[in-house]
Coordinates of C-alpha atoms and ligand atoms in Angstrom, one line a residue:
M1 CA 155.3 104.5 57.0
D2 CA 156.9 106.7 59.6
S3 CA 155.4 104.8 62.5
L4 CA 156.6 101.5 61.1
A5 CA 160.2 102.8 60.8
A6 CA 160.2 104.5 64.1
V7 CA 159.3 101.3 66.1
D8 CA 161.9 98.7 67.1
W9 CA 159.6 95.7 66.6
A10 CA 162.0 93.2 68.3
A11 CA 162.0 95.4 71.4
Y12 CA 158.2 95.8 71.2
E13 CA 157.9 92.0 71.1
Q14 CA 160.1 91.5 74.1
Q15 CA 158.2 94.1 76.2
A16 CA 154.9 92.5 75.2
L17 CA 156.0 89.0 76.1
S18 CA 157.2 90.2 79.4
A19 CA 153.9 91.9 80.1
I20 CA 151.9 88.9 79.0
S21 CA 153.8 86.7 81.4
G22 CA 152.7 88.9 84.3
D23 CA 149.4 88.9 86.2
A24 CA 147.7 91.7 84.2
L25 CA 147.2 89.6 81.1
E26 CA 144.1 91.5 79.8
D27 CA 145.9 94.9 80.2
A28 CA 148.9 93.5 78.3
R29 CA 146.7 92.1 75.5
V30 CA 144.9 95.4 75.0
K31 CA 148.2 97.4 75.1
Y32 CA 150.2 95.3 72.7
L33 CA 147.5 93.6 70.5
G34 CA 144.4 95.7 70.9
R35 CA 142.8 97.8 68.2
K36 CA 144.6 100.9 69.4
S37 CA 148.0 99.2 69.9
E38 CA 151.1 100.4 67.9
L39 CA 151.1 97.0 66.2
A40 CA 147.5 97.2 65.0
Q41 CA 147.9 100.8 63.8
A42 CA 151.1 99.8 61.9
L43 CA 149.4 96.8 60.4
R44 CA 146.6 99.0 59.0
G45 CA 149.3 101.2 57.4
V46 CA 151.3 98.3 55.8
R47 CA 151.8 98.7 52.0
D48 CA 154.6 96.3 51.3
K49 CA 155.0 92.5 51.7
E50 CA 158.1 92.5 53.8
S51 CA 156.7 94.8 56.5
G52 CA 153.4 92.8 56.4
M53 CA 155.3 89.5 57.1
L54 CA 157.3 91.1 59.9
L55 CA 154.3 92.6 61.7
N56 CA 152.1 89.6 61.2
G57 CA 154.8 87.4 62.6
V58 CA 155.0 89.5 65.7
K59 CA 151.2 89.5 66.0
A60 CA 151.0 85.7 65.7
R61 CA 153.7 85.0 68.3
L62 CA 152.1 87.5 70.8
E63 CA 148.6 85.9 70.2
A64 CA 150.0 82.4 70.9
A65 CA 151.7 83.7 74.0
V66 CA 148.4 85.2 75.3
T67 CA 146.5 81.9 74.7
A68 CA 149.2 79.9 76.5
R69 CA 149.2 82.3 79.4
E70 CA 145.4 82.1 79.7
H71 CA 145.6 78.3 80.1
Q72 CA 148.4 78.7 82.6
L73 CA 146.4 81.2 84.7
E74 CA 143.2 79.0 84.6
L75 CA 145.1 75.9 85.7
A76 CA 146.6 77.9 88.6
A77 CA 143.2 79.1 89.6
R78 CA 141.9 75.6 89.6
R79 CA 144.8 74.4 91.7
A80 CA 144.3 77.2 94.2
A81 CA 140.6 76.3 94.4
A82 CA 141.4 72.7 95.0
D83 CA 144.0 73.5 97.6
S84 CA 141.4 75.6 99.5
G85 CA 139.1 72.6 99.6
V86 CA 136.7 73.6 96.8
D87 CA 136.0 70.6 94.5
V88 CA 135.4 72.2 91.1
T89 CA 134.4 68.8 89.6
I90 CA 131.2 68.7 91.7
P91 CA 128.2 69.1 89.3
G92 CA 126.4 72.5 89.6
T93 CA 122.9 72.9 91.1
P94 CA 120.4 72.0 88.4
V95 CA 118.1 74.9 87.4
T96 CA 114.5 73.7 87.3
R97 CA 112.4 75.3 84.5
G98 CA 108.9 76.5 85.3
R99 CA 105.9 75.4 83.2
L100 CA 102.4 76.5 82.5
H101 CA 99.7 75.3 85.0
L102 CA 97.7 72.3 83.7
L103 CA 94.5 74.4 83.5
T104 CA 96.3 77.1 81.5
Q105 CA 97.6 74.4 79.1
I106 CA 94.1 73.0 78.6
R107 CA 92.6 76.4 78.3
R108 CA 95.0 77.3 75.5
E109 CA 94.4 74.0 73.8
I110 CA 90.7 74.7 73.8
E111 CA 91.3 78.2 72.4
D112 CA 93.4 76.6 69.6
I113 CA 90.6 74.1 68.8
F114 CA 88.1 76.9 68.4
L115 CA 90.4 79.2 66.6
G116 CA 90.9 76.4 64.1
M117 CA 87.1 76.3 63.6
G118 CA 87.1 80.0 62.9
Y119 CA 86.0 81.3 66.3
E120 CA 87.1 84.4 68.0
V121 CA 88.5 84.2 71.6
W122 CA 87.1 86.6 74.1
D123 CA 88.3 87.6 77.5
G124 CA 85.4 88.9 79.5
P125 CA 85.3 90.7 82.8
E126 CA 84.8 88.7 86.0
V127 CA 82.7 91.5 87.6
V128 CA 79.4 91.9 85.8
T129 CA 76.0 93.4 86.4
V130 CA 73.1 91.4 87.7
W131 CA 71.4 92.2 84.5
E132 CA 74.2 90.6 82.4
N133 CA 74.5 87.6 84.6
F134 CA 70.8 86.8 85.2
D135 CA 68.1 89.1 83.7
A136 CA 69.4 89.2 80.1
L137 CA 69.9 85.5 80.2
N138 CA 66.2 85.0 80.9
T139 CA 66.7 83.8 84.6
D140 CA 63.5 84.1 86.7
Q141 CA 63.5 86.5 89.6
G142 CA 62.9 83.5 91.9
H143 CA 65.7 81.3 90.4
P144 CA 67.8 79.8 93.3
S145 CA 71.1 80.8 91.6
R146 CA 70.2 84.4 92.3
S147 CA 70.3 83.8 96.0
K148 CA 73.0 85.5 98.1
L149 CA 73.7 82.1 99.5
D150 CA 74.8 80.9 96.1
T151 CA 76.3 84.0 94.5
F152 CA 79.0 86.6 95.5
Y153 CA 77.3 90.0 95.3
L154 CA 79.5 93.1 95.4
D155 CA 76.5 95.4 95.8
D156 CA 72.8 95.3 94.7
D157 CA 73.7 95.6 91.0
T158 CA 77.1 93.9 90.5
L159 CA 78.4 90.4 91.3
L160 CA 81.3 88.0 90.6
R161 CA 79.9 86.2 87.5
T162 CA 78.5 82.8 88.2
Q163 CA 79.0 81.7 84.6
T164 CA 80.8 82.9 81.5
S165 CA 77.4 83.4 79.7
P166 CA 77.4 87.2 80.3
D167 CA 80.0 87.3 77.6
Q168 CA 77.3 86.0 75.2
I169 CA 75.2 89.1 76.0
K170 CA 78.2 91.4 75.6
A171 CA 79.1 89.8 72.3
M172 CA 75.5 90.2 70.9
L173 CA 75.2 93.8 72.1
T174 CA 78.5 94.9 70.6
R175 CA 78.9 92.8 67.5
T176 CA 76.8 92.5 64.4
P177 CA 76.2 88.8 63.6
P178 CA 77.4 86.4 62.3
I179 CA 79.2 85.9 65.7
Y180 CA 81.4 82.9 66.5
M181 CA 83.0 83.3 69.8
V182 CA 84.4 81.4 72.7
S183 CA 85.1 82.9 76.1
P184 CA 87.2 80.9 78.6
G185 CA 87.5 82.2 82.2
R186 CA 87.0 82.0 85.9
V187 CA 83.5 81.9 87.5
Y188 CA 82.5 82.2 91.1
R189 CA 79.9 80.4 93.3
R190 CA 79.4 80.1 97.0
D191 CA 80.4 76.5 97.4
T192 CA 82.3 74.8 100.2
P193 CA 85.5 73.3 98.7
D194 CA 85.7 69.6 98.5
A195 CA 86.9 67.0 95.9
T196 CA 84.3 68.1 93.3
H197 CA 83.2 71.6 94.4
S198 CA 85.1 74.9 94.5
P199 CA 84.1 78.5 95.0
T200 CA 85.9 79.3 91.8
F201 CA 86.5 77.3 88.7
Q202 CA 86.9 77.9 84.9
Q203 CA 84.4 77.6 82.1
V204 CA 84.5 77.9 78.4
E205 CA 81.5 79.6 76.9
C206 CA 80.8 79.2 73.2
L207 CA 78.3 81.2 71.1
A208 CA 77.4 81.0 67.5
V209 CA 74.9 83.3 65.9
D210 CA 74.2 83.1 62.2
R211 CA 71.5 82.5 59.6
G212 CA 70.5 79.0 58.7
I213 CA 72.4 77.1 61.3
T214 CA 70.8 74.0 62.9
L215 CA 71.1 71.7 65.8
A216 CA 73.3 69.5 63.6
D217 CA 75.9 72.3 63.6
L218 CA 75.8 72.4 67.4
R219 CA 76.3 68.7 67.5
G220 CA 79.1 68.7 64.9
T221 CA 80.9 71.5 66.7
V222 CA 80.7 69.8 70.1
Q223 CA 81.8 66.5 68.6
Q224 CA 84.8 68.1 66.9
Y225 CA 85.7 69.7 70.1
F226 CA 85.6 66.5 72.2
R227 CA 87.4 64.5 69.5
Q228 CA 90.3 66.9 69.6
L229 CA 90.4 66.9 73.4
F230 CA 89.8 63.2 74.0
G231 CA 90.7 61.4 70.8
P232 CA 89.3 60.8 67.3
D233 CA 87.1 57.8 68.2
R234 CA 84.9 59.7 70.7
D235 CA 81.2 59.8 70.1
V236 CA 78.8 62.4 71.6
R237 CA 75.1 62.2 72.5
M238 CA 72.6 64.8 73.5
R239 CA 70.0 64.4 76.3
T240 CA 67.2 67.0 76.7
S241 CA 67.7 69.3 79.7
F242 CA 66.7 72.8 80.8
F243 CA 68.6 76.1 81.0
P244 CA 66.8 79.5 81.2
F245 CA 68.6 81.0 78.2
T246 CA 68.4 78.1 75.8
E247 CA 65.3 76.5 74.2
P248 CA 65.6 73.6 73.5
S249 CA 68.4 72.8 76.0
V250 CA 70.5 69.7 76.0
E251 CA 73.2 68.0 78.0
F252 CA 76.2 66.5 76.1
D253 CA 77.8 63.2 77.0
V254 CA 81.0 61.8 75.4
T255 CA 81.9 58.2 75.2
C256 CA 84.3 57.2 77.9
F257 CA 87.9 57.5 76.7
L258 CA 89.2 55.1 79.4
C259 CA 87.0 52.1 78.6
D260 CA 85.9 53.1 75.1
G261 CA 82.3 52.9 76.2
R262 CA 82.4 49.4 77.6
G263 CA 82.0 50.7 81.2
C264 CA 84.4 51.5 84.0
A265 CA 84.5 53.3 87.4
V266 CA 85.1 56.7 85.8
C267 CA 82.0 56.6 83.7
K268 CA 80.1 54.8 86.5
H269 CA 79.8 51.8 84.1
S270 CA 77.5 53.6 81.7
G271 CA 80.1 54.1 79.0
W272 CA 79.3 57.8 78.8
I273 CA 80.7 60.8 80.6
E274 CA 78.6 64.0 81.2
M275 CA 80.4 67.0 79.8
G276 CA 78.0 70.0 80.2
G277 CA 75.0 71.9 78.9
A278 CA 74.2 73.5 75.6
G279 CA 71.2 74.6 73.6
W280 CA 69.5 76.8 71.1
V281 CA 69.6 80.5 72.0
D282 CA 66.2 81.4 73.4
P283 CA 64.2 83.9 71.3
D284 CA 63.7 86.1 74.5
V285 CA 67.5 86.4 74.8
F286 CA 67.7 87.5 71.1
R287 CA 65.0 90.1 71.7
T288 CA 66.7 91.4 74.8
V289 CA 69.9 92.2 72.8
G290 CA 67.9 93.6 69.9
L291 CA 68.2 90.8 67.4
D292 CA 65.2 89.4 65.5
P293 CA 64.7 85.7 66.4
D294 CA 63.0 85.2 63.1
D295 CA 66.1 86.4 61.3
W296 CA 68.9 84.9 63.4
Q297 CA 69.6 81.5 65.0
G298 CA 72.3 80.5 67.4
F299 CA 73.6 77.9 69.8
A300 CA 75.6 78.2 73.0
F301 CA 77.3 75.9 75.4
G302 CA 79.5 76.0 78.4
F303 CA 81.9 73.3 79.7
G304 CA 84.1 73.3 82.8
I305 CA 87.9 73.3 82.2
E306 CA 88.7 71.5 85.5
R307 CA 86.4 68.7 84.7
I308 CA 88.2 68.1 81.4
A309 CA 91.6 68.2 83.1
M310 CA 90.4 65.8 85.9
L311 CA 89.0 63.3 83.4
R312 CA 91.9 63.4 81.0
H313 CA 94.6 63.0 83.6
G314 CA 92.7 60.9 86.1
L315 CA 92.9 63.5 88.9
P316 CA 90.4 62.6 91.7
D317 CA 90.4 65.9 93.6
L318 CA 89.6 69.4 92.3
R319 CA 91.6 71.0 95.1
A320 CA 94.9 69.8 93.5
F321 CA 94.5 72.7 91.0
W322 CA 94.9 75.5 93.5
E323 CA 96.9 73.9 96.3
N324 CA 99.9 74.5 94.0
D325 CA 101.8 71.3 95.1
V326 CA 104.6 71.3 92.6
R327 CA 105.0 67.5 93.0
I328 CA 101.5 67.2 91.3
L329 CA 101.6 70.2 88.9
G330 CA 105.2 69.3 87.8
Q331 CA 103.8 66.1 86.2
F332 CA 102.0 67.9 83.4
Ligands
LIG401 ZN1 84.4 54.2 81.2

């Protein structure tokens, strides 16, 4: 208790109040009330009630003085600002928050739908070999999509993928079935940009390989997908089609979500909207990747992400997605 006895607390308080009323308020607070101040050290050493009351009284009065002085200084600062012509009551500049691009939102939504059905999400490379993009997918040597007028070749053997289907091949080469995968991503084609064409756009590839699955599984999967994207009342239908890597091949339509199938401008008064191609994995494709087509069955489909965004949000022009006009993108 030597330190307690050695200090004249009345004098300490007077000195502190004087310092607090000056301009260096924070310095004064640290010196007289801080953790290393004589007051704080003395308080830690207190053993009797009388000393405790004395010191706590000093502490409470000094703290009240600091608070009062803080208010006083703040008021003075505001007055000074007002005198200098700064109006501190003007609202600040609002900070606008960024958001995910509409296509990213839809892509993630699609990933969630398939994750919910037990699928694995893949992220395949955009530069692939000619073999992966065409040969392994059963595409004829003379098929027009192989033309340099339609496809961006990097050299004789590699190209910017024209479809996400090479990921099917990669999946079957590197995994042992059963395989349930979706692969969303960018694809590239030599197209002149207009309202419905773009040299790059996004697709979602889906592949299921298992034993004992049927066309009914394909239909059920696609129906579930569209119902989650466009609403629970949607119906789907299949029309026969042709793709090199599926046999049989089908096109999927979904009932128009704008007119509920009664007919409108968006569905060209048919009540149905074309969504994309699908089919049964061709036995030749299975043989190419070393799977026995008598042992395994599978289906695959690929749908465009931009098309889903345009349909769902009534966007008439594909170019809106990459012109990055925040007045449009900010609406989603
Ligand atoms: Zn319609």
